[in-house]
Amino acid sequence: MDDWKAKTKAVHGGVRRSQYGEVAEAIFLTQGFVYASPEQAEARFVECGPDEFIYARYGNPTVRMFEDRLAAIEGCEDGFGVASGMAAVNVTLMAVAKPGMRIVAARALFGSCLYILEWLANFGVEVVYVDGRAEAEWRAAITPGTDLVFVETISNPTLEVIDLAAVAGLAHVVGALMVVDNTFASPVGASAAAQGADVVIYSTTKHIDGGGRGLGGVVLGSAEFIRGTFEPYAKHTGAALSPFNAWMHLKALETLDLRVRAMAASAARIAAALDGHPKLARLVYPGLGSHPEHAVAARQMDHGGTMLALDLAGGKAAAFSFLNALHIPVISNNLGDAKSIVTHPATTTHQRLPDEQKKLLGITPGLVRFSVGLEDAGDLVADILAALE
Ligand SMILES: *Cc1c(COP(=O)(O)O)cnc(C)c1O
């Protein structure tokens, strides 16, 4: 299986068939597992083998299939499924946190990731923020004694792209752990592990579920990190992934490549149609040559992504009338869904940020985040152009 391409692994990776030989992966909706004898129970608590389970907070066969399949797609040795993307970030950071440790992070992060980093400061963790696009800032901040570097490959909502190989190179010189939240890029055509990430995190709620159904998260890395560092903390602290959600996300991995590529192709078509539009002060799409990190994006991913950011020249009023005039996309705050989703970050997901920080991050009153879905691209372009008028 190691030689297979990601698309093949996405269909066959991690399969564990029961004695019935079912074709579709089974859902094991069970909390616990029966032992044939007290001797067997004792042996399993001493050492739990790869096909043995104790309790669903520690592991479950359906969850295991999902973890193994995603680890195979990303090219990592192992993985651990958790209840949400934020559980994945929180448990990763808590599993390694120590008073006096130093974390260097990109400033442009998902709001809840920022919240966790700020929370860690209560326990004597030093967190230093840099402009993720500026290599000189990374170089200056990742000093000897830095323990961990945290980035999102493509930032939310302004779609800044981090040069993973460059930042991972700096992290590894000082022995820091490179942790990458790769949710916006998705594993399709963009392995963060291949770019040097030691730990890769996905909110599987997004592109991987792809249908807006259930929350999930996963942490991928070396067997040593997952089993030696992550699992001991995770299994005792209860952020376990529901087997039902693991099953939904496991099955959704089969179509992930098709879905993400179709969404990215539509996003590129929308970006081309909107480039230079007079109602827009700014159009951000990593697949456009005008994007400041276009070259980095093109090197790291074989598509331009599924997300666009449109900055309406008329500010908040123009952004709101645009959102109200659209007929196809729904107004919500998820992303990676089959349905196109539009978000006004300044008044929703990033509302709590002080104005000064919004300004620094480019979250202007006119900014609209657009998650491109699976609708017909021509319909989307027509809807957007009409709404802009
Ligand atoms: C949504 C998101 C998360 C959080 O995931 P949940 O599943 O909602 O907990 C973390 N990071 C990024 C980049 C996200 O987009």
mmCIF file with all atom_site columns, N, CA and C and ligand atoms in Angstrom, residues 84-87 89 110 113 152 181 183-184 203-206 215-216 335, ligand 1:
data_model
loop_
_atom_site.group_PDB
_atom_site.id
_atom_site.type_symbol
_atom_site.label_atom_id
_atom_site.label_alt_id
_atom_site.label_comp_id
_atom_site.label_asym_id
_atom_site.label_entity_id
_atom_site.label_seq_id
_atom_site.pdbx_PDB_ins_code
_atom_site.Cartn_x
_atom_site.Cartn_y
_atom_site.Cartn_z
_atom_site.occupancy
_atom_site.B_iso_or_equiv
_atom_site.pdbx_formal_charge
_atom_site.auth_seq_id
_atom_site.auth_comp_id
_atom_site.auth_asym_id
_atom_site.auth_atom_id
_atom_site.pdbx_PDB_model_num
ATOM   1  N N  . SER A 1 84  ? -13.197 17.170 17.435 1.00 0.00 ? 84  SER A N  1
ATOM   2  C CA . SER A 1 84  ? -13.333 18.354 16.583 1.00 0.00 ? 84  SER A CA 1
ATOM   3  C C  . SER A 1 84  ? -11.938 18.846 16.209 1.00 0.00 ? 84  SER A C  1
ATOM   4  N N  . GLY A 1 85  ? -11.897 19.783 15.284 1.00 0.00 ? 85  GLY A N  1
ATOM   5  C CA . GLY A 1 85  ? -10.611 20.379 14.930 1.00 0.00 ? 85  GLY A CA 1
ATOM   6  C C  . GLY A 1 85  ? -9.976  21.072 16.126 1.00 0.00 ? 85  GLY A C  1
ATOM   7  N N  . MET A 1 86  ? -10.796 21.756 16.930 1.00 0.00 ? 86  MET A N  1
ATOM   8  C CA . MET A 1 86  ? -10.233 22.454 18.083 1.00 0.00 ? 86  MET A CA 1
ATOM   9  C C  . MET A 1 86  ? -9.727  21.482 19.140 1.00 0.00 ? 86  MET A C  1
ATOM   10 N N  . ALA A 1 87  ? -10.394 20.332 19.288 1.00 0.00 ? 87  ALA A N  1
ATOM   11 C CA . ALA A 1 87  ? -9.869  19.315 20.214 1.00 0.00 ? 87  ALA A CA 1
ATOM   12 C C  . ALA A 1 87  ? -8.494  18.861 19.732 1.00 0.00 ? 87  ALA A C  1
ATOM   13 N N  . VAL A 1 89  ? -6.254  20.640 18.052 1.00 0.00 ? 89  VAL A N  1
ATOM   14 C CA . VAL A 1 89  ? -5.270  21.688 18.365 1.00 0.00 ? 89  VAL A CA 1
ATOM   15 C C  . VAL A 1 89  ? -4.998  21.706 19.874 1.00 0.00 ? 89  VAL A C  1
ATOM   16 N N  . PHE A 1 110 ? -6.931  31.087 12.982 1.00 0.00 ? 110 PHE A N  1
ATOM   17 C CA . PHE A 1 110 ? -8.332  30.863 13.336 1.00 0.00 ? 110 PHE A CA 1
ATOM   18 C C  . PHE A 1 110 ? -8.530  31.364 14.772 1.00 0.00 ? 110 PHE A C  1
ATOM   19 N N  . CYS A 1 113 ? -7.876  29.026 17.687 1.00 0.00 ? 113 CYS A N  1
ATOM   20 C CA . CYS A 1 113 ? -6.463  28.650 17.846 1.00 0.00 ? 113 CYS A CA 1
ATOM   21 C C  . CYS A 1 113 ? -5.739  29.745 18.632 1.00 0.00 ? 113 CYS A C  1
ATOM   22 N N  . GLU A 1 152 ? -1.051  27.879 10.351 1.00 0.00 ? 152 GLU A N  1
ATOM   23 C CA . GLU A 1 152 ? -2.089  27.374 9.453  1.00 0.00 ? 152 GLU A CA 1
ATOM   24 C C  . GLU A 1 152 ? -1.565  27.613 8.041  1.00 0.00 ? 152 GLU A C  1
ATOM   25 N N  . ASP A 1 181 ? -1.677  23.290 11.093 1.00 0.00 ? 181 ASP A N  1
ATOM   26 C CA . ASP A 1 181 ? -3.117  23.121 10.888 1.00 0.00 ? 181 ASP A CA 1
ATOM   27 C C  . ASP A 1 181 ? -3.339  23.295 9.391  1.00 0.00 ? 181 ASP A C  1
ATOM   28 N N  . THR A 1 183 ? -6.055  22.565 7.606  1.00 0.00 ? 183 THR A N  1
ATOM   29 C CA . THR A 1 183 ? -7.486  22.453 7.301  1.00 0.00 ? 183 THR A CA 1
ATOM   30 C C  . THR A 1 183 ? -7.882  23.183 6.015  1.00 0.00 ? 183 THR A C  1
ATOM   31 N N  . PHE A 1 184 ? -7.429  24.427 5.836  1.00 0.00 ? 184 PHE A N  1
ATOM   32 C CA . PHE A 1 184 ? -7.854  25.200 4.663  1.00 0.00 ? 184 PHE A CA 1
ATOM   33 C C  . PHE A 1 184 ? -7.319  24.596 3.361  1.00 0.00 ? 184 PHE A C  1
ATOM   34 N N  . SER A 1 203 ? -9.227  19.850 10.858 1.00 0.00 ? 203 SER A N  1
ATOM   35 C CA . SER A 1 203 ? -10.609 19.842 11.296 1.00 0.00 ? 203 SER A CA 1
ATOM   36 C C  . SER A 1 203 ? -11.329 19.060 10.203 1.00 0.00 ? 203 SER A C  1
ATOM   37 N N  . THR A 1 204 ? -11.780 17.837 10.512 1.00 0.00 ? 204 THR A N  1
ATOM   38 C CA . THR A 1 204 ? -12.424 17.012 9.477  1.00 0.00 ? 204 THR A CA 1
ATOM   39 C C  . THR A 1 204 ? -13.890 17.428 9.289  1.00 0.00 ? 204 THR A C  1
ATOM   40 N N  . THR A 1 205 ? -14.316 18.387 10.105 1.00 0.00 ? 205 THR A N  1
ATOM   41 C CA . THR A 1 205 ? -15.614 19.045 9.974  1.00 0.00 ? 205 THR A CA 1
ATOM   42 C C  . THR A 1 205 ? -15.758 19.731 8.611  1.00 0.00 ? 205 THR A C  1
ATOM   43 N N  . LYS A 1 206 ? -14.650 20.137 8.021  1.00 0.00 ? 206 LYS A N  1
ATOM   44 C CA . LYS A 1 206 ? -14.669 21.008 6.854  1.00 0.00 ? 206 LYS A CA 1
ATOM   45 C C  . LYS A 1 206 ? -14.683 20.189 5.554  1.00 0.00 ? 206 LYS A C  1
ATOM   46 N N  . LEU A 1 215 ? -18.971 17.125 13.429 1.00 0.00 ? 215 LEU A N  1
ATOM   47 C CA . LEU A 1 215 ? -17.654 17.603 13.829 1.00 0.00 ? 215 LEU A CA 1
ATOM   48 C C  . LEU A 1 215 ? -16.663 16.437 13.906 1.00 0.00 ? 215 LEU A C  1
ATOM   49 N N  . GLY A 1 216 ? -15.424 16.752 13.629 1.00 0.00 ? 216 GLY A N  1
ATOM   50 C CA . GLY A 1 216 ? -14.355 15.767 13.822 1.00 0.00 ? 216 GLY A CA 1
ATOM   51 C C  . GLY A 1 216 ? -13.009 16.437 13.660 1.00 0.00 ? 216 GLY A C  1
ATOM   52 N N  . LEU A 1 335 ? -16.997 25.864 6.199  1.00 0.00 ? 335 LEU A N  1
ATOM   53 C CA . LEU A 1 335 ? -16.329 25.938 4.899  1.00 0.00 ? 335 LEU A CA 1
ATOM   54 C C  . LEU A 1 335 ? -16.056 24.519 4.407  1.00 0.00 ? 335 LEU A C  1
HETATM 55 C C1 . LIG B 2 .   ? -12.706 25.168 11.584 1.00 0.00 ? 1   LIG B C1 1
HETATM 56 C C2 . LIG B 2 .   ? -11.264 25.220 11.858 1.00 0.00 ? 1   LIG B C2 1
HETATM 57 C C3 . LIG B 2 .   ? -10.764 24.723 13.060 1.00 0.00 ? 1   LIG B C3 1
HETATM 58 C C4 . LIG B 2 .   ? -11.668 24.153 14.123 1.00 0.00 ? 1   LIG B C4 1
HETATM 59 O O1 . LIG B 2 .   ? -12.335 23.015 13.741 1.00 0.00 ? 1   LIG B O1 1
HETATM 60 P P1 . LIG B 2 .   ? -13.695 22.510 14.457 1.00 0.00 ? 1   LIG B P1 1
HETATM 61 O O2 . LIG B 2 .   ? -13.896 21.172 13.860 1.00 0.00 ? 1   LIG B O2 1
HETATM 62 O O3 . LIG B 2 .   ? -14.732 23.522 14.162 1.00 0.00 ? 1   LIG B O3 1
HETATM 63 O O4 . LIG B 2 .   ? -13.383 22.446 15.932 1.00 0.00 ? 1   LIG B O4 1
HETATM 64 C C5 . LIG B 2 .   ? -9.411  24.789 13.280 1.00 0.00 ? 1   LIG B C5 1
HETATM 65 N N1 . LIG B 2 .   ? -8.578  25.316 12.363 1.00 0.00 ? 1   LIG B N1 1
HETATM 66 C C6 . LIG B 2 .   ? -9.016  25.792 11.192 1.00 0.00 ? 1   LIG B C6 1
HETATM 67 C C7 . LIG B 2 .   ? -8.046  26.357 10.220 1.00 0.00 ? 1   LIG B C7 1
HETATM 68 C C8 . LIG B 2 .   ? -10.378 25.759 10.891 1.00 0.00 ? 1   LIG B C8 1
HETATM 69 O O5 . LIG B 2 .   ? -10.824 26.238 9.731  1.00 0.00 ? 1   LIG B O5 1
#
